[in-house]
């Protein structure tokens, strides 16, 4: 019996499995916690844990709680099971719970084997080893002519196409980092002002933390530019030419420049990590928090507070970008965490094309993956102590926007859930490396971390990298599931190409000449200069708040901005701009994500009480009022083809 069953399982996984996947152990069982309970088979492969036929429910994280006859054992990697289990509970860091009861009748050894296989596979394979092998096997099965679902921004052509799409005429693609010898955390290519030479870029970037100098993130159709950079390396000693190059890149051809203190009023990485751990402990089914104290415990996690802070600051920056033609520079010391979060949110609030399915994926690829967000470290895969799920915080912010503006987004909550769960799926390197250099590195082809770019690894030159990406959704999802990525309430007449005239903006006005501002703590403070090195050697030790000019009131400028969100008043919002509400009840818990380990939520009974049902009914009525599509959801869904939904626009 085991042999035929193994062949059957092997063919099952082969039809929808991952390249290089091998079954280690299996056992028949019943998935519990659902009504009705689902019979099937628990399978442990070298890459994942699956339950058939319900579709695989991945959980790569420990601990595993094992229930046996009057015995309970907590297993961690390397542990030894001391009895044959009757039930296994697998808790995932993505808030999911897989509970399987094993059948009796002579199959107890299989239950023991699959349980130990899960523990041993987790202990013996480090994330780096797993991910490297998977990538090689997948790349080997791909053809060189394969085209990714979205541009992966690994070639000059990708960057040039994106630049033209944004109509950023004052910018060009720089190849100064093509060999990764300026900064290994930066992409090979990025946008710099037309008038700035690559030799000036190289010198200027050396005066910023980790070599991450100012680069264009997004060009607003009205003329403003949103830039991002690391903190000034104040211990450096630039000459006059270097200072002029830095100032020219920050100004980007504008007379009005605003430096944004990114981390002001935002949580630290340690705060984000602690809040996420508290949220996860609270949302798991075995939480010890009493029902009447659950909401206060949720508030105590601070997770919703941090989500609110990010949305509020992104709203302020969106006003800065849209209210007048200027250069807005996001400055974070490392330029790899909250700069990406704020830049992405600003584009979602200001640009309808970023709210489409393809536009959002391209946004994540550009502002997070290509920009060098340390996914592996932040998600705890590298063993470093700098774990902090900043990207998951960003996805929560996007979900909040989707709830407040459901007709403005082409993608659905199910797509956000798929993206949330994909950050730990070991089938691509998209989210499983810290830098673009590491993503492209292959074993033995780099002698050290600062070695120049080696043409031998995939992606050399301008050929398309055959490596599969997380955006290849058909690797893990069926056509029916991919169709659910679309939001039925999206208004298809929100045309990205016609939302705002690109040539003659009607609502933007030129900024005052030669004005430099620091945006911090919700206010604009005028500055005498852009760089901290300009006038005096003593400025080398000065922080980002250098040389303020208190003689000029920052309140008068706030009025000229049409005010930050609280000052908009009767002024009409610019076309396409969204300003979310950030008051207490307007920021909600993402229940479908965080509470899916609870059986009542998995069954869809998230409101088992009369008051809860009334609350959900009110919420649904509110969504119906906001959803005003010109065509019915049925007609809208007919236009969707799962084979083309992720490779072309409407």
Coordinates of C-alpha atoms in Angstrom, one line a residue:
X1 CA 0.0 0.0 0.0
X2 CA 2.7 2.6 0.8
X3 CA 4.3 2.4 -2.6
X4 CA 1.2 3.0 -4.7
X5 CA 0.1 5.7 -2.3
X6 CA 3.5 7.4 -2.5
X7 CA 3.4 7.3 -6.3
X8 CA -0.1 8.8 -6.2
X9 CA 1.0 11.6 -3.9
X10 CA 4.1 12.2 -6.0
X11 CA 2.0 12.7 -9.1
X12 CA -0.4 14.9 -7.2
X13 CA 2.4 17.2 -6.1
X14 CA 4.1 17.0 -9.5
X15 CA 1.1 18.5 -11.2
X16 CA 1.0 21.5 -8.9
X17 CA 4.1 21.2 -6.9
X18 CA 7.4 23.1 -6.9
X19 CA 10.4 22.2 -9.0
X20 CA 12.7 19.9 -7.0
X21 CA 10.1 19.0 -4.5
X22 CA 10.3 15.5 -2.9
X23 CA 7.9 13.9 -0.5
X24 CA 9.6 13.0 2.8
X25 CA 6.6 11.5 4.7
X26 CA 2.8 11.4 4.7
X27 CA 0.0 10.2 6.9
X28 CA -3.8 10.0 6.4
X29 CA -5.7 12.3 8.8
X30 CA -8.6 14.7 9.3
X31 CA -8.3 18.4 9.2
X32 CA -10.0 19.7 12.4
X33 CA -11.2 23.0 13.4
X34 CA -13.6 23.3 10.5
X35 CA -17.3 22.2 10.1
X36 CA -17.4 19.7 8.6
X37 CA -14.0 18.2 9.3
X38 CA -12.2 17.4 6.1
X39 CA -10.5 14.0 5.6
X40 CA -7.3 14.0 3.6
X41 CA -3.6 13.4 3.8
X42 CA -0.9 15.4 5.6
X43 CA 2.2 15.5 3.5
X44 CA 5.7 16.7 4.4
X45 CA 8.0 17.5 1.5
X46 CA 11.5 19.0 1.5
X47 CA 9.9 22.4 0.8
X48 CA 6.6 22.6 2.6
X49 CA 3.8 21.0 4.6
X50 CA 0.6 20.2 2.6
X51 CA -2.8 18.9 3.4
X52 CA -4.6 17.2 0.5
X53 CA -7.2 17.5 -0.9
X54 CA -8.0 20.9 0.6
X55 CA -4.9 22.5 -0.9
X56 CA -1.6 22.9 0.8
X57 CA -1.6 25.0 4.0
X58 CA 2.0 26.0 4.5
X59 CA 3.6 26.5 7.8
X60 CA 7.4 26.6 8.0
X61 CA 7.6 27.9 11.5
X62 CA 7.7 26.3 14.9
X63 CA 6.7 25.6 17.6
X64 CA 4.6 22.5 16.9
X65 CA 2.2 21.4 19.6
X66 CA 1.7 17.6 19.6
X67 CA -1.2 16.0 21.3
X68 CA -1.0 12.3 22.2
X69 CA -3.0 9.9 24.5
X70 CA -3.1 12.0 27.7
X71 CA 0.3 13.5 26.7
X72 CA 1.3 16.8 25.1
X73 CA 4.8 17.7 23.8
X74 CA 6.1 20.9 22.4
X75 CA 8.5 20.2 19.5
X76 CA 11.1 22.6 18.2
X77 CA 13.7 22.0 15.4
X78 CA 16.0 19.2 16.6
X79 CA 13.5 17.8 19.1
X80 CA 12.7 14.1 19.4
X81 CA 9.1 12.9 19.6
X82 CA 8.6 10.4 22.4
X83 CA 5.2 9.0 21.5
X84 CA 2.9 8.4 18.5
X85 CA 0.7 11.5 18.2
X86 CA -3.0 11.5 17.8
X87 CA -3.2 15.1 16.7
X88 CA -0.8 17.8 15.5
X89 CA -1.2 21.5 15.6
X90 CA 1.1 23.6 13.4
X91 CA 1.2 27.3 14.2
X92 CA 2.5 29.5 11.4
X93 CA 4.0 33.0 11.8
X94 CA 1.5 34.1 9.1
X95 CA -1.3 33.6 11.7
X96 CA -2.5 30.4 10.2
X97 CA -3.2 27.2 12.1
X98 CA -3.2 23.7 10.7
X99 CA -4.8 21.1 13.0
X100 CA -4.8 17.5 11.8
X101 CA -6.0 14.4 13.7
X102 CA -4.5 11.1 12.6
X103 CA -6.4 8.0 11.8
X104 CA -6.0 4.8 13.8
X105 CA -6.0 1.3 12.4
X106 CA -2.4 0.3 12.0
X107 CA -1.2 3.6 10.5
X108 CA 0.2 5.1 13.7
X109 CA 3.8 4.7 12.5
X110 CA 3.0 7.0 9.6
X111 CA 1.7 9.7 11.9
X112 CA 5.0 9.4 13.9
X113 CA 7.1 9.6 10.7
X114 CA 5.3 12.6 9.2
X115 CA 5.6 14.5 12.5
X116 CA 9.3 13.8 12.8
X117 CA 9.8 14.6 9.2
X118 CA 8.3 18.1 9.7
X119 CA 10.6 18.8 12.7
X120 CA 13.8 17.4 11.1
X121 CA 13.2 19.1 7.8
X122 CA 12.9 22.4 9.6
X123 CA 16.0 21.8 11.7
X124 CA 18.3 20.5 8.9
X125 CA 17.6 23.0 6.2
X126 CA 18.6 26.7 6.7
X127 CA 16.6 29.3 4.8
X128 CA 19.7 30.2 2.7
X129 CA 20.3 26.6 1.7
X130 CA 16.7 26.0 0.8
X131 CA 16.3 29.1 -1.2
X132 CA 19.5 28.8 -3.2
X133 CA 18.6 25.2 -4.3
X134 CA 15.1 26.1 -5.2
X135 CA 16.1 29.0 -7.3
X136 CA 18.6 27.0 -9.3
X137 CA 16.2 24.2 -10.0
X138 CA 13.5 26.7 -11.1
X139 CA 15.8 28.7 -13.2
X140 CA 17.0 25.6 -14.9
X141 CA 13.4 24.8 -16.0
X142 CA 12.9 28.3 -17.4
X143 CA 13.6 29.2 -20.9
X144 CA 15.8 32.3 -21.7
X145 CA 12.9 33.7 -23.7
X146 CA 10.5 33.7 -20.8
X147 CA 9.0 37.1 -20.0
X148 CA 8.2 37.9 -16.4
X149 CA 4.6 38.9 -15.5
X150 CA 5.9 42.4 -14.6
X151 CA 9.3 44.1 -15.3
X152 CA 11.7 43.0 -12.6
X153 CA 13.8 46.1 -13.1
X154 CA 17.0 44.1 -13.7
X155 CA 17.8 45.7 -17.1
X156 CA 18.2 49.2 -18.4
X157 CA 15.3 48.6 -20.7
X158 CA 13.0 48.0 -17.8
X159 CA 14.0 51.2 -16.1
X160 CA 13.8 53.2 -19.3
X161 CA 10.3 51.9 -20.0
X162 CA 9.2 52.8 -16.4
X163 CA 10.7 56.3 -16.7
X164 CA 8.8 56.9 -20.0
X165 CA 5.6 55.6 -18.4
X166 CA 6.0 58.2 -15.6
X167 CA 6.9 60.9 -18.2
X168 CA 9.9 61.8 -16.1
X169 CA 11.6 63.8 -18.9
X170 CA 14.1 65.5 -16.5
X171 CA 15.5 62.2 -15.4
X172 CA 17.7 59.4 -17.0
X173 CA 18.8 55.9 -16.1
X174 CA 22.2 55.8 -14.5
X175 CA 24.4 52.8 -14.9
X176 CA 27.0 53.9 -12.3
X177 CA 26.1 50.9 -10.1
X178 CA 26.0 48.3 -12.8
X179 CA 28.8 46.4 -11.2
X180 CA 27.4 46.9 -7.7
X181 CA 30.6 48.9 -6.7
X182 CA 28.7 52.0 -5.5
X183 CA 26.4 50.2 -3.1
X184 CA 25.4 46.5 -3.1
X185 CA 22.1 47.3 -1.5
X186 CA 21.1 49.5 -4.4
X187 CA 19.8 48.2 -7.8
X188 CA 22.1 48.1 -10.7
X189 CA 20.2 51.0 -12.3
X190 CA 18.3 53.9 -11.0
X191 CA 17.1 57.4 -12.0
X192 CA 19.2 60.6 -11.6
X193 CA 18.7 64.1 -13.0
X194 CA 19.6 64.5 -16.7
X195 CA 22.3 67.1 -16.0
X196 CA 24.1 65.0 -13.4
X197 CA 27.1 63.0 -14.7
X198 CA 27.7 59.4 -13.4
X199 CA 31.1 60.6 -12.1
X200 CA 29.2 63.2 -10.0
X201 CA 26.7 60.5 -8.9
X202 CA 29.5 58.3 -7.7
X203 CA 31.2 61.0 -5.6
X204 CA 27.9 62.4 -4.2
X205 CA 26.6 59.0 -3.1
X206 CA 29.8 58.5 -1.0
X207 CA 28.5 61.2 1.3
X208 CA 25.4 59.3 2.3
X209 CA 24.9 56.4 4.7
X210 CA 25.7 53.1 3.0
X211 CA 26.2 54.9 -0.3
X212 CA 22.5 55.4 -0.8
X213 CA 22.3 58.8 -2.4
X214 CA 19.2 60.7 -3.7
X215 CA 17.3 58.9 -6.4
X216 CA 13.9 59.4 -8.0
X217 CA 11.1 57.2 -6.7
X218 CA 8.2 58.7 -8.6
X219 CA 7.5 61.6 -10.9
X220 CA 4.1 63.3 -10.3
X221 CA 2.2 64.1 -13.5
X222 CA 1.8 67.7 -12.3
X223 CA 5.6 68.2 -12.2
X224 CA 6.7 67.3 -8.6
X225 CA 9.3 64.7 -7.9
X226 CA 9.4 62.3 -5.0
X227 CA 13.0 61.3 -4.1
X228 CA 14.5 59.0 -1.4
X229 CA 17.9 58.8 0.1
X230 CA 19.9 57.7 3.1
X231 CA 21.1 60.0 5.9
X232 CA 23.9 62.4 5.3
X233 CA 27.3 61.0 6.2
X234 CA 28.2 64.0 8.3
X235 CA 31.7 62.6 9.1
X236 CA 32.7 62.9 5.4
X237 CA 34.5 66.0 4.1
X238 CA 33.2 66.8 0.7
X239 CA 34.7 69.4 -1.6
X240 CA 32.7 72.2 -3.2
X241 CA 32.1 70.2 -6.3
X242 CA 30.7 67.3 -4.4
X243 CA 28.4 69.6 -2.4
X244 CA 27.1 71.2 -5.5
X245 CA 26.5 67.7 -7.0
X246 CA 24.5 66.7 -3.9
X247 CA 22.5 69.9 -3.9
X248 CA 21.7 69.5 -7.6
X249 CA 20.5 66.0 -7.1
X250 CA 18.3 66.9 -4.2
X251 CA 16.8 69.9 -6.0
X252 CA 16.2 67.9 -9.1
X253 CA 15.7 71.1 -11.1
X254 CA 13.1 72.6 -8.7
X255 CA 13.4 75.8 -6.8
X256 CA 11.3 74.5 -3.9
X257 CA 12.8 71.5 -1.9
X258 CA 11.3 69.8 1.1
X259 CA 13.4 67.3 3.1
X260 CA 11.2 64.9 5.0
X261 CA 12.4 63.4 8.3
X262 CA 11.1 59.9 7.6
X263 CA 11.4 58.4 11.1
X264 CA 9.9 61.4 12.9
X265 CA 6.7 60.2 14.6
X266 CA 7.1 56.7 13.2
X267 CA 7.9 53.6 15.2
X268 CA 11.4 52.1 15.4
X269 CA 12.2 48.7 14.0
X270 CA 12.1 47.3 17.5
X271 CA 8.7 48.8 18.1
X272 CA 7.3 47.2 15.0
X273 CA 8.7 43.8 15.9
X274 CA 7.4 43.9 19.5
X275 CA 3.9 45.0 18.2
X276 CA 3.8 42.2 15.7
X277 CA 4.8 39.6 18.3
X278 CA 2.1 40.8 20.7
X279 CA -0.5 40.9 17.9
X280 CA 0.4 37.3 16.9
X281 CA 0.2 36.1 20.5
X282 CA -3.1 37.8 20.9
X283 CA -4.7 36.4 17.7
X284 CA -3.7 32.8 18.0
X285 CA -6.4 30.4 19.1
X286 CA -4.7 29.5 22.4
X287 CA -4.5 33.1 23.5
X288 CA -5.0 33.4 27.3
X289 CA -6.6 36.9 27.1
X290 CA -10.2 36.9 28.3
X291 CA -12.9 37.9 25.8
X292 CA -13.9 41.0 27.7
X293 CA -10.3 42.3 27.7
X294 CA -9.5 41.4 24.1
X295 CA -10.0 44.8 22.6
X296 CA -7.9 46.5 25.2
X297 CA -5.2 44.0 24.7
X298 CA -5.4 44.7 20.9
X299 CA -4.9 48.4 21.6
X300 CA -2.0 47.5 23.9
X301 CA -0.1 45.8 21.0
X302 CA 0.3 49.3 19.4
X303 CA 0.0 47.7 15.9
X304 CA -3.0 49.7 14.9
X305 CA -1.4 52.9 16.3
X306 CA 1.7 52.3 14.1
X307 CA -0.6 51.7 11.1
X308 CA -2.3 54.9 11.8
X309 CA 1.0 56.8 12.1
X310 CA 2.2 55.6 8.8
X311 CA -1.0 56.5 7.0
X312 CA -1.2 59.9 8.6
X313 CA 2.4 60.7 7.6
X314 CA 1.9 59.4 4.0
X315 CA -1.1 61.7 3.7
X316 CA 0.9 64.7 4.8
X317 CA 3.6 63.9 2.2
X318 CA 1.0 63.3 -0.5
X319 CA -0.2 66.9 0.1
X320 CA 3.3 68.2 -0.1
X321 CA 3.8 66.4 -3.5
X322 CA 0.5 67.4 -5.0
X323 CA 0.0 71.0 -3.7
X324 CA 2.8 72.6 -5.7
X325 CA 5.7 71.8 -8.1
X326 CA 8.7 70.8 -5.9
X327 CA 11.2 68.2 -5.0
X328 CA 10.1 66.2 -1.9
X329 CA 13.0 64.1 -0.5
X330 CA 12.4 61.2 1.9
X331 CA 15.4 60.8 4.1
X332 CA 15.9 57.8 6.4
X333 CA 19.3 56.8 7.7
X334 CA 19.4 53.4 6.1
X335 CA 16.9 54.2 3.3
X336 CA 15.7 50.6 3.2
X337 CA 12.6 50.4 5.5
X338 CA 10.2 53.3 6.1
X339 CA 11.4 55.2 3.0
X340 CA 10.0 52.4 0.9
X341 CA 6.8 52.3 3.0
X342 CA 6.1 56.0 2.8
X343 CA 7.1 56.2 -0.9
X344 CA 4.7 53.4 -1.7
X345 CA 1.8 54.8 0.3
X346 CA 2.3 58.2 -1.2
X347 CA 2.0 56.7 -4.7
X348 CA -1.0 54.7 -3.8
X349 CA -2.7 57.9 -2.4
X350 CA -1.7 60.1 -5.3
X351 CA -1.6 57.9 -8.5
X352 CA -4.6 55.8 -9.6
X353 CA -2.3 53.6 -11.8
X354 CA -0.5 52.4 -8.6
X355 CA -3.9 51.0 -7.5
X356 CA -4.3 48.6 -10.4
X357 CA -3.2 45.0 -10.1
X358 CA -0.2 45.4 -12.3
X359 CA 0.6 48.9 -11.1
X360 CA 0.8 47.7 -7.5
X361 CA 3.0 44.7 -8.2
X362 CA 5.3 47.0 -10.2
X363 CA 5.3 49.4 -7.2
X364 CA 6.4 46.7 -4.8
X365 CA 9.0 45.4 -7.1
X366 CA 10.5 48.9 -7.5
X367 CA 10.2 50.4 -4.0
X368 CA 10.9 47.3 -2.0
X369 CA 12.5 44.5 -4.0
X370 CA 14.8 46.5 -6.3
X371 CA 15.4 49.2 -3.7
X372 CA 17.0 46.7 -1.4
X373 CA 14.6 46.2 1.5
X374 CA 16.2 43.5 3.7
X375 CA 13.4 41.1 3.5
X376 CA 15.3 38.1 4.8
X377 CA 16.6 40.0 7.9
X378 CA 13.4 41.8 8.7
X379 CA 11.3 38.5 8.5
X380 CA 13.7 36.6 10.7
X381 CA 15.2 34.3 8.0
X382 CA 18.8 35.4 8.5
X383 CA 19.2 34.8 12.2
X384 CA 20.1 38.4 12.8
X385 CA 18.6 40.5 15.6
X386 CA 17.1 43.2 13.4
X387 CA 13.9 41.4 12.7
X388 CA 10.9 43.7 12.1
X389 CA 8.1 43.0 9.6
X390 CA 8.0 46.5 8.0
X391 CA 6.6 45.1 4.8
X392 CA 3.7 43.4 6.6
X393 CA 3.0 46.7 8.3
X394 CA 2.8 48.3 4.8
X395 CA 0.4 45.6 3.6
X396 CA -1.8 46.3 6.6
X397 CA -1.8 50.0 5.6
X398 CA -2.8 49.1 2.1
X399 CA -5.7 47.0 3.5
X400 CA -6.9 50.0 5.5
X401 CA -7.0 52.0 2.3
X402 CA -8.8 49.2 0.5
X403 CA -11.5 49.3 3.3
X404 CA -11.9 53.1 3.1
X405 CA -11.8 53.4 -0.7
X406 CA -13.0 50.0 -2.1
X407 CA -13.9 51.4 -5.5
X408 CA -10.5 52.9 -6.1
X409 CA -8.4 49.6 -6.1
X410 CA -8.4 47.0 -8.8
X411 CA -7.0 44.3 -6.5
X412 CA -8.9 42.7 -3.7
X413 CA -8.2 41.6 -0.1
X414 CA -7.5 38.1 -1.3
X415 CA -4.6 39.4 -3.4
X416 CA -3.2 41.2 -0.3
X417 CA -3.5 37.9 1.6
X418 CA -1.7 36.0 -1.1
X419 CA 1.1 38.6 -1.0
X420 CA 1.2 38.5 2.8
X421 CA 1.6 34.8 2.8
X422 CA 4.2 34.8 -0.1
X423 CA 6.9 36.5 1.9
X424 CA 7.9 33.2 3.5
X425 CA 7.2 30.8 0.7
X426 CA 10.5 29.3 -0.4
X427 CA 9.9 29.0 -4.1
X428 CA 11.4 32.3 -5.4
X429 CA 14.1 34.7 -4.2
X430 CA 11.9 37.8 -4.5
X431 CA 11.3 38.2 -0.7
X432 CA 14.1 35.9 0.5
X433 CA 17.2 38.0 0.0
X434 CA 18.3 41.3 1.5
X435 CA 19.7 43.1 -1.5
X436 CA 19.6 42.9 -5.3
X437 CA 23.2 41.8 -5.3
X438 CA 22.5 38.9 -3.1
X439 CA 19.5 38.0 -5.2
X440 CA 21.7 37.7 -8.3
X441 CA 24.6 36.1 -6.6
X442 CA 25.4 32.5 -7.2
X443 CA 27.7 30.2 -5.3
X444 CA 31.3 30.8 -6.0
X445 CA 30.8 33.7 -8.4
X446 CA 31.5 36.4 -5.8
X447 CA 34.7 36.3 -3.7
X448 CA 33.4 38.9 -1.2
X449 CA 30.5 41.2 -0.5
X450 CA 32.0 44.2 -2.4
X451 CA 33.2 42.3 -5.4
X452 CA 32.2 43.9 -8.7
X453 CA 29.3 42.5 -10.7
X454 CA 30.1 39.2 -12.3
X455 CA 28.6 38.7 -15.8
X456 CA 28.3 35.0 -15.4
X457 CA 25.2 34.8 -13.3
X458 CA 21.6 35.0 -14.7
X459 CA 20.7 38.5 -15.6
X460 CA 24.0 39.5 -17.0
X461 CA 24.0 42.2 -19.6
X462 CA 20.5 43.2 -20.7
X463 CA 19.0 39.8 -21.2
X464 CA 15.9 38.9 -19.2
X465 CA 16.6 37.0 -16.0
X466 CA 14.9 33.5 -16.3
X467 CA 14.6 33.3 -12.5
X468 CA 10.9 33.0 -11.5
X469 CA 9.5 35.7 -9.2
X470 CA 6.8 35.8 -6.6
X471 CA 4.6 37.5 -9.3
X472 CA 4.3 34.1 -11.1
X473 CA 1.1 33.4 -9.2
X474 CA 0.1 30.4 -11.2
X475 CA 2.9 28.5 -9.4
X476 CA 0.9 28.4 -6.2
X477 CA -2.7 29.4 -7.1
X478 CA -5.4 28.0 -9.3
X479 CA -7.2 30.0 -12.0
X480 CA -10.2 30.2 -9.7
X481 CA -8.1 31.7 -6.9
X482 CA -6.3 34.1 -9.2
X483 CA -9.7 35.4 -10.4
X484 CA -10.4 36.4 -6.7
X485 CA -7.4 38.8 -6.8
X486 CA -9.7 41.2 -8.7
X487 CA -11.9 43.6 -6.7
X488 CA -15.5 43.4 -8.1
X489 CA -16.2 46.8 -6.7
X490 CA -13.4 48.5 -8.7
X491 CA -14.6 51.2 -11.1
X492 CA -13.1 50.3 -14.5
X493 CA -13.5 53.9 -15.6
X494 CA -10.7 55.0 -13.3
X495 CA -8.4 55.2 -16.3
X496 CA -4.8 55.6 -15.2
X497 CA -3.8 57.4 -18.4
X498 CA -6.5 60.1 -18.2
X499 CA -6.8 61.0 -14.5
X500 CA -4.6 64.1 -14.8
X501 CA -3.2 66.0 -17.7
X502 CA 0.5 65.6 -17.9
X503 CA 1.4 68.6 -20.0
X504 CA -0.5 71.4 -18.4
X505 CA -1.4 70.7 -14.8
X506 CA -4.2 73.0 -13.7
X507 CA -3.9 72.8 -10.0
X508 CA -0.2 73.0 -9.3
X509 CA 1.6 76.3 -9.0
X510 CA 5.4 77.0 -9.0
X511 CA 7.0 77.2 -5.5
X512 CA 8.7 80.3 -4.2
X513 CA 12.2 80.6 -5.5
X514 CA 15.1 79.0 -3.7
X515 CA 13.1 77.8 -0.7
X516 CA 14.4 74.8 1.4
X517 CA 12.2 73.3 4.1
X518 CA 12.4 70.5 6.6
X519 CA 9.1 68.6 7.2
X520 CA 9.1 67.2 10.7
X521 CA 6.5 66.7 13.4
X522 CA 3.7 67.8 11.0
X523 CA 5.2 71.2 10.3
X524 CA 7.5 72.8 7.7
X525 CA 10.6 74.6 9.0
X526 CA 12.6 76.7 6.7
X527 CA 16.3 75.9 6.3
X528 CA 19.2 78.0 5.2
X529 CA 20.8 75.2 3.1
X530 CA 20.3 71.7 1.9
X531 CA 23.6 70.1 3.1
X532 CA 25.2 70.1 6.5
X533 CA 28.7 70.7 5.2
X534 CA 28.3 74.0 3.4
X535 CA 29.6 76.8 5.5
X536 CA 31.5 75.7 8.6
X537 CA 33.6 72.6 9.6
X538 CA 31.7 72.6 12.8
X539 CA 28.6 71.5 10.8
X540 CA 30.1 68.1 10.3
X541 CA 28.7 66.9 13.6
X542 CA 25.3 68.6 13.2
X543 CA 22.2 66.4 12.8
X544 CA 19.4 66.7 10.2
X545 CA 18.0 69.8 11.9
X546 CA 20.7 72.3 11.0
X547 CA 20.5 76.1 10.7
X548 CA 16.8 76.7 11.2
X549 CA 15.5 80.2 10.3
X550 CA 13.0 80.9 13.1
X551 CA 12.3 84.4 11.7
X552 CA 9.9 82.9 9.1
X553 CA 6.7 81.3 10.4
X554 CA 6.1 77.8 9.3
X555 CA 2.4 78.2 9.8
X556 CA 2.1 80.6 6.9
X557 CA 3.6 78.0 4.6
X558 CA 1.2 75.4 5.9
X559 CA -1.6 77.7 4.7
X560 CA 0.0 78.1 1.3
X561 CA 0.1 74.3 1.1
X562 CA -3.7 74.4 1.2
X563 CA -2.9 73.0 4.6
X564 CA -2.0 69.5 5.6
X565 CA -4.9 67.1 5.6
X566 CA -6.5 68.7 8.7
X567 CA -6.4 72.1 7.0
X568 CA -8.0 71.2 3.6
X569 CA -11.3 72.6 4.6
X570 CA -13.5 73.5 1.6
X571 CA -10.6 73.3 -0.9
X572 CA -11.3 70.6 -3.5
X573 CA -8.9 67.7 -3.5
X574 CA -6.7 67.3 -6.6
X575 CA -8.0 64.7 -9.0
X576 CA -6.9 61.2 -8.0
X577 CA -5.8 62.1 -4.5
X578 CA -7.0 60.0 -1.6
X579 CA -6.8 61.1 2.0
X580 CA -7.7 58.3 4.4
X581 CA -9.3 58.8 7.8
X582 CA -7.0 58.0 10.7
X583 CA -9.3 58.4 13.7
X584 CA -9.7 55.6 16.2
X585 CA -12.6 53.5 14.6
X586 CA -11.4 54.2 11.1
X587 CA -8.3 52.0 11.6
X588 CA -9.5 48.4 11.9
X589 CA -8.0 45.0 12.6
X590 CA -7.4 42.9 9.5
X591 CA -9.5 40.1 10.7
X592 CA -9.3 37.9 7.7
X593 CA -5.5 37.8 8.0
X594 CA -4.8 37.9 11.7
X595 CA -7.8 35.9 13.0
X596 CA -7.7 33.0 10.5
X597 CA -6.2 30.7 13.0
X598 CA -9.5 30.8 14.9
X599 CA -12.0 28.2 13.8
X600 CA -15.0 30.6 13.8
X601 CA -13.2 32.9 11.4
X602 CA -12.1 30.1 9.2
X603 CA -15.7 29.0 8.8
X604 CA -16.7 32.6 8.0
X605 CA -18.5 33.0 11.3
X606 CA -16.6 36.1 12.4
X607 CA -19.6 37.5 14.1
X608 CA -21.3 34.8 16.2
X609 CA -23.3 37.2 18.3
X610 CA -26.3 39.4 17.4
X611 CA -24.3 42.6 18.1
X612 CA -21.5 41.3 15.9
X613 CA -23.8 40.5 13.1
X614 CA -25.3 44.0 13.3
X615 CA -21.8 45.5 13.1
X616 CA -20.9 43.4 10.1
X617 CA -24.2 44.4 8.4
X618 CA -23.4 48.0 8.9
X619 CA -20.0 47.6 7.5
X620 CA -21.3 45.8 4.4
X621 CA -23.9 48.5 3.9
X622 CA -21.1 51.1 4.1
X623 CA -19.1 49.2 1.5
X624 CA -22.1 49.0 -0.8
X625 CA -22.5 52.8 -0.6
X626 CA -18.9 53.3 -1.6
X627 CA -18.9 50.7 -4.4
X628 CA -20.4 52.6 -7.3
X629 CA -19.1 50.8 -10.4
X630 CA -20.5 51.7 -13.8
X631 CA -20.9 48.1 -14.7
X632 CA -22.1 45.2 -12.6
X633 CA -19.5 43.0 -10.8
X634 CA -20.8 40.1 -12.9
X635 CA -20.0 41.9 -16.2
X636 CA -16.7 43.1 -14.7
X637 CA -15.6 39.5 -13.8
X638 CA -16.4 38.3 -17.3
X639 CA -13.7 40.5 -18.7
X640 CA -11.1 38.7 -16.5
X641 CA -9.1 35.8 -17.8
X642 CA -6.9 34.1 -15.2
X643 CA -4.2 33.5 -17.8
X644 CA -3.9 37.2 -18.7
X645 CA -5.1 38.9 -15.5
X646 CA -1.6 39.4 -14.2
X647 CA 0.1 40.1 -17.5
X648 CA -1.9 42.9 -19.0
X649 CA -4.1 45.8 -18.0
X650 CA -7.8 45.9 -18.4

